[in-house]
mmCIF file of C-alpha atoms in Angstrom:
data_model
loop_
_atom_site.group_PDB
_atom_site.id
_atom_site.type_symbol
_atom_site.label_atom_id
_atom_site.label_comp_id
_atom_site.label_asym_id
_atom_site.label_seq_id
_atom_site.Cartn_x
_atom_site.Cartn_y
_atom_site.Cartn_z
ATOM 1 C CA GLN A 710 10.681 1.792 -15.114
ATOM 2 C CA VAL A 711 9.977 0.659 -11.892
ATOM 3 C CA HIS A 712 8.562 -2.709 -10.409
ATOM 4 C CA LEU A 713 6.949 -3.453 -7.674
ATOM 5 C CA VAL A 714 6.364 -6.864 -5.431
ATOM 6 C CA GLU A 715 4.752 -6.915 -2.579
ATOM 7 C CA SER A 716 5.630 -9.590 0.214
ATOM 8 C CA GLY A 717 4.572 -10.454 3.840
ATOM 9 C CA GLY A 718 0.806 -11.205 3.673
ATOM 10 C CA GLY A 719 -0.867 -14.635 5.091
ATOM 11 C CA LEU A 720 -3.519 -15.525 7.606
ATOM 12 C CA VAL A 721 -4.375 -14.294 10.530
ATOM 13 C CA GLN A 722 -6.684 -14.438 13.425
ATOM 14 C CA ALA A 723 -8.875 -11.089 13.764
ATOM 15 C CA GLY A 724 -7.445 -8.925 16.728
ATOM 16 C CA GLY A 725 -3.529 -9.826 14.782
ATOM 17 C CA SER A 726 -1.017 -7.962 12.855
ATOM 18 C CA LEU A 727 0.988 -7.718 9.828
ATOM 19 C CA ARG A 728 3.499 -5.839 8.214
ATOM 20 C CA LEU A 729 3.687 -5.922 4.078
ATOM 21 C CA SER A 730 6.419 -4.205 2.451
ATOM 22 C CA CYS A 731 6.288 -3.050 -1.390
ATOM 23 C CA ALA A 732 10.012 -3.436 -2.545
ATOM 24 C CA ALA A 733 11.311 -1.510 -5.790
ATOM 25 C CA SER A 734 13.967 -1.148 -8.487
ATOM 26 C CA GLY A 735 14.460 1.963 -9.966
ATOM 27 C CA ARG A 736 17.649 3.643 -8.219
ATOM 28 C CA THR A 737 15.290 7.084 -8.521
ATOM 29 C CA PHE A 738 12.479 4.970 -6.366
ATOM 30 C CA SER A 739 12.705 7.756 -3.825
ATOM 31 C CA ILE A 740 10.773 10.329 -5.888
ATOM 32 C CA TYR A 741 8.198 7.991 -6.609
ATOM 33 C CA ALA A 742 5.016 8.731 -3.983
ATOM 34 C CA VAL A 743 3.719 5.334 -2.751
ATOM 35 C CA GLY A 744 0.462 4.108 -2.170
ATOM 36 C CA TRP A 745 -1.361 0.667 -1.025
ATOM 37 C CA PHE A 746 -4.646 -0.412 -2.303
ATOM 38 C CA ARG A 747 -6.845 -3.694 -1.505
ATOM 39 C CA GLN A 748 -9.577 -5.305 -3.261
ATOM 40 C CA ALA A 749 -11.665 -8.308 -1.987
ATOM 41 C CA PRO A 750 -13.767 -10.818 -3.546
ATOM 42 C CA GLY A 751 -16.323 -8.948 -5.902
ATOM 43 C CA LYS A 752 -15.694 -6.166 -4.685
ATOM 44 C CA GLU A 753 -14.011 -2.581 -6.236
ATOM 45 C CA ARG A 754 -10.240 -1.850 -5.405
ATOM 46 C CA GLU A 755 -10.428 0.489 -2.479
ATOM 47 C CA PHE A 756 -7.237 3.124 -1.168
ATOM 48 C CA VAL A 757 -5.472 1.965 2.189
ATOM 49 C CA ALA A 758 -2.850 4.334 2.438
ATOM 50 C CA ALA A 759 -0.731 6.475 0.127
ATOM 51 C CA ILE A 760 2.917 8.403 0.893
ATOM 52 C CA THR A 761 4.791 10.808 -0.748
ATOM 53 C CA ASN A 762 8.722 11.106 -1.781
ATOM 54 C CA GLY A 763 9.004 13.316 1.791
ATOM 55 C CA GLY A 764 7.152 11.442 3.830
ATOM 56 C CA ASN A 765 4.260 12.499 4.110
ATOM 57 C CA THR A 766 1.204 10.375 4.814
ATOM 58 C CA ASN A 767 -2.826 9.629 3.590
ATOM 59 C CA TYR A 768 -5.135 7.111 4.750
ATOM 60 C CA ALA A 769 -8.196 5.588 4.059
ATOM 61 C CA ASP A 770 -11.016 6.632 7.281
ATOM 62 C CA SER A 771 -12.001 2.741 7.556
ATOM 63 C CA VAL A 772 -7.607 1.931 8.521
ATOM 64 C CA LYS A 773 -6.831 4.765 9.982
ATOM 65 C CA GLY A 774 -5.822 4.632 13.831
ATOM 66 C CA ARG A 775 -4.866 0.442 12.450
ATOM 67 C CA PHE A 776 -2.614 0.820 9.744
ATOM 68 C CA THR A 777 1.122 2.680 9.147
ATOM 69 C CA ILE A 778 2.534 3.196 6.068
ATOM 70 C CA SER A 779 6.023 4.301 5.789
ATOM 71 C CA ARG A 780 9.312 4.015 3.655
ATOM 72 C CA ASP A 781 12.812 3.391 4.022
ATOM 73 C CA ASN A 782 14.514 4.901 0.557
ATOM 74 C CA ALA A 783 17.804 3.536 1.127
ATOM 75 C CA LYS A 784 16.382 0.195 1.289
ATOM 76 C CA ASN A 785 13.831 1.033 -2.134
ATOM 77 C CA THR A 786 11.038 -0.600 0.304
ATOM 78 C CA VAL A 787 7.352 1.105 1.534
ATOM 79 C CA TYR A 788 5.993 -0.502 4.447
ATOM 80 C CA LEU A 789 2.560 -1.391 5.187
ATOM 81 C CA GLN A 790 2.229 -1.893 8.899
ATOM 82 C CA LEU A 791 -1.467 -4.104 9.851
ATOM 83 C CA ASN A 792 -2.297 -3.922 13.497
ATOM 84 C CA SER A 793 -6.053 -4.835 14.662
ATOM 85 C CA LEU A 794 -7.243 -6.927 11.584
ATOM 86 C CA ASN A 795 -11.044 -7.800 11.509
ATOM 87 C CA PRO A 796 -12.255 -9.919 8.992
ATOM 88 C CA GLU A 797 -13.285 -7.488 6.563
ATOM 89 C CA ASP A 798 -9.541 -5.832 5.705
ATOM 90 C CA THR A 799 -9.366 -9.570 3.953
ATOM 91 C CA ALA A 800 -8.025 -8.868 0.064
ATOM 92 C CA ALA A 801 -5.474 -8.733 -1.839
ATOM 93 C CA TYR A 802 -3.307 -5.423 -1.197
ATOM 94 C CA TYR A 803 -1.519 -3.809 -3.880
ATOM 95 C CA CYS A 804 1.402 -1.069 -3.487
ATOM 96 C CA ALA A 805 1.285 1.058 -6.616
ATOM 97 C CA ALA A 806 4.013 3.795 -7.178
ATOM 98 C CA ASP A 807 3.470 7.220 -8.751
ATOM 99 C CA HIS A 808 5.338 9.201 -10.282
ATOM 100 C CA THR A 809 3.877 12.448 -9.144
ATOM 101 C CA GLY A 810 6.009 11.972 -5.814
ATOM 102 C CA TRP A 811 4.919 14.809 -3.760
ATOM 103 C CA HIS A 812 1.441 14.260 -4.088
ATOM 104 C CA SER A 813 -0.456 10.923 -2.030
ATOM 105 C CA SER A 814 -3.601 10.627 -4.148
ATOM 106 C CA ARG A 815 -6.427 8.107 -3.545
ATOM 107 C CA ASN A 816 -7.093 7.499 -7.361
ATOM 108 C CA SER A 817 -5.583 4.336 -8.824
ATOM 109 C CA TYR A 818 -5.765 6.066 -12.472
ATOM 110 C CA GLU A 819 -3.457 8.089 -11.209
ATOM 111 C CA TYR A 820 -0.301 5.546 -10.296
ATOM 112 C CA ASP A 821 1.875 4.594 -13.238
ATOM 113 C CA TYR A 822 3.843 0.788 -11.894
ATOM 114 C CA TRP A 823 1.518 -2.184 -9.333
ATOM 115 C CA GLY A 824 2.520 -5.021 -8.076
ATOM 116 C CA GLN A 825 0.858 -7.906 -8.363
ATOM 117 C CA GLY A 826 0.039 -8.270 -5.385
ATOM 118 C CA THR A 827 0.000 -9.872 -2.121
ATOM 119 C CA GLN A 828 -3.319 -11.999 -0.515
ATOM 120 C CA VAL A 829 -4.092 -10.977 3.414
ATOM 121 C CA THR A 830 -7.091 -13.547 5.532
ATOM 122 C CA VAL A 831 -8.223 -12.319 8.450
ATOM 123 C CA SER A 832 -10.268 -15.305 10.039
ATOM 124 C CA SER A 833 -13.171 -14.063 12.818
#
């Protein structure tokens, strides 16, 4: 069982930055792949980025070059650095853990555990 808690969301102006954190319980967190997804009002949940247990990363085209995913297994935490934010990035951001740790999946249904989400709002 893995319990995930996101933090770091907030209101930021266009062009600004935020760092989201996904803190996990459980001694085996390091074996999980972790993904970030987001959902804007009226839209489907979409993939943002993922990182395998070995540190390989995968990004959606819309965030490549602006967002960076990383992990600190000693702290049981995965981070998502959001730079050059624009209003289209406004959404609730969720982290999720996949026991298939070697695979950085873009598919939400492949993830086993989800956090409650943190809101990111970008003003123009």
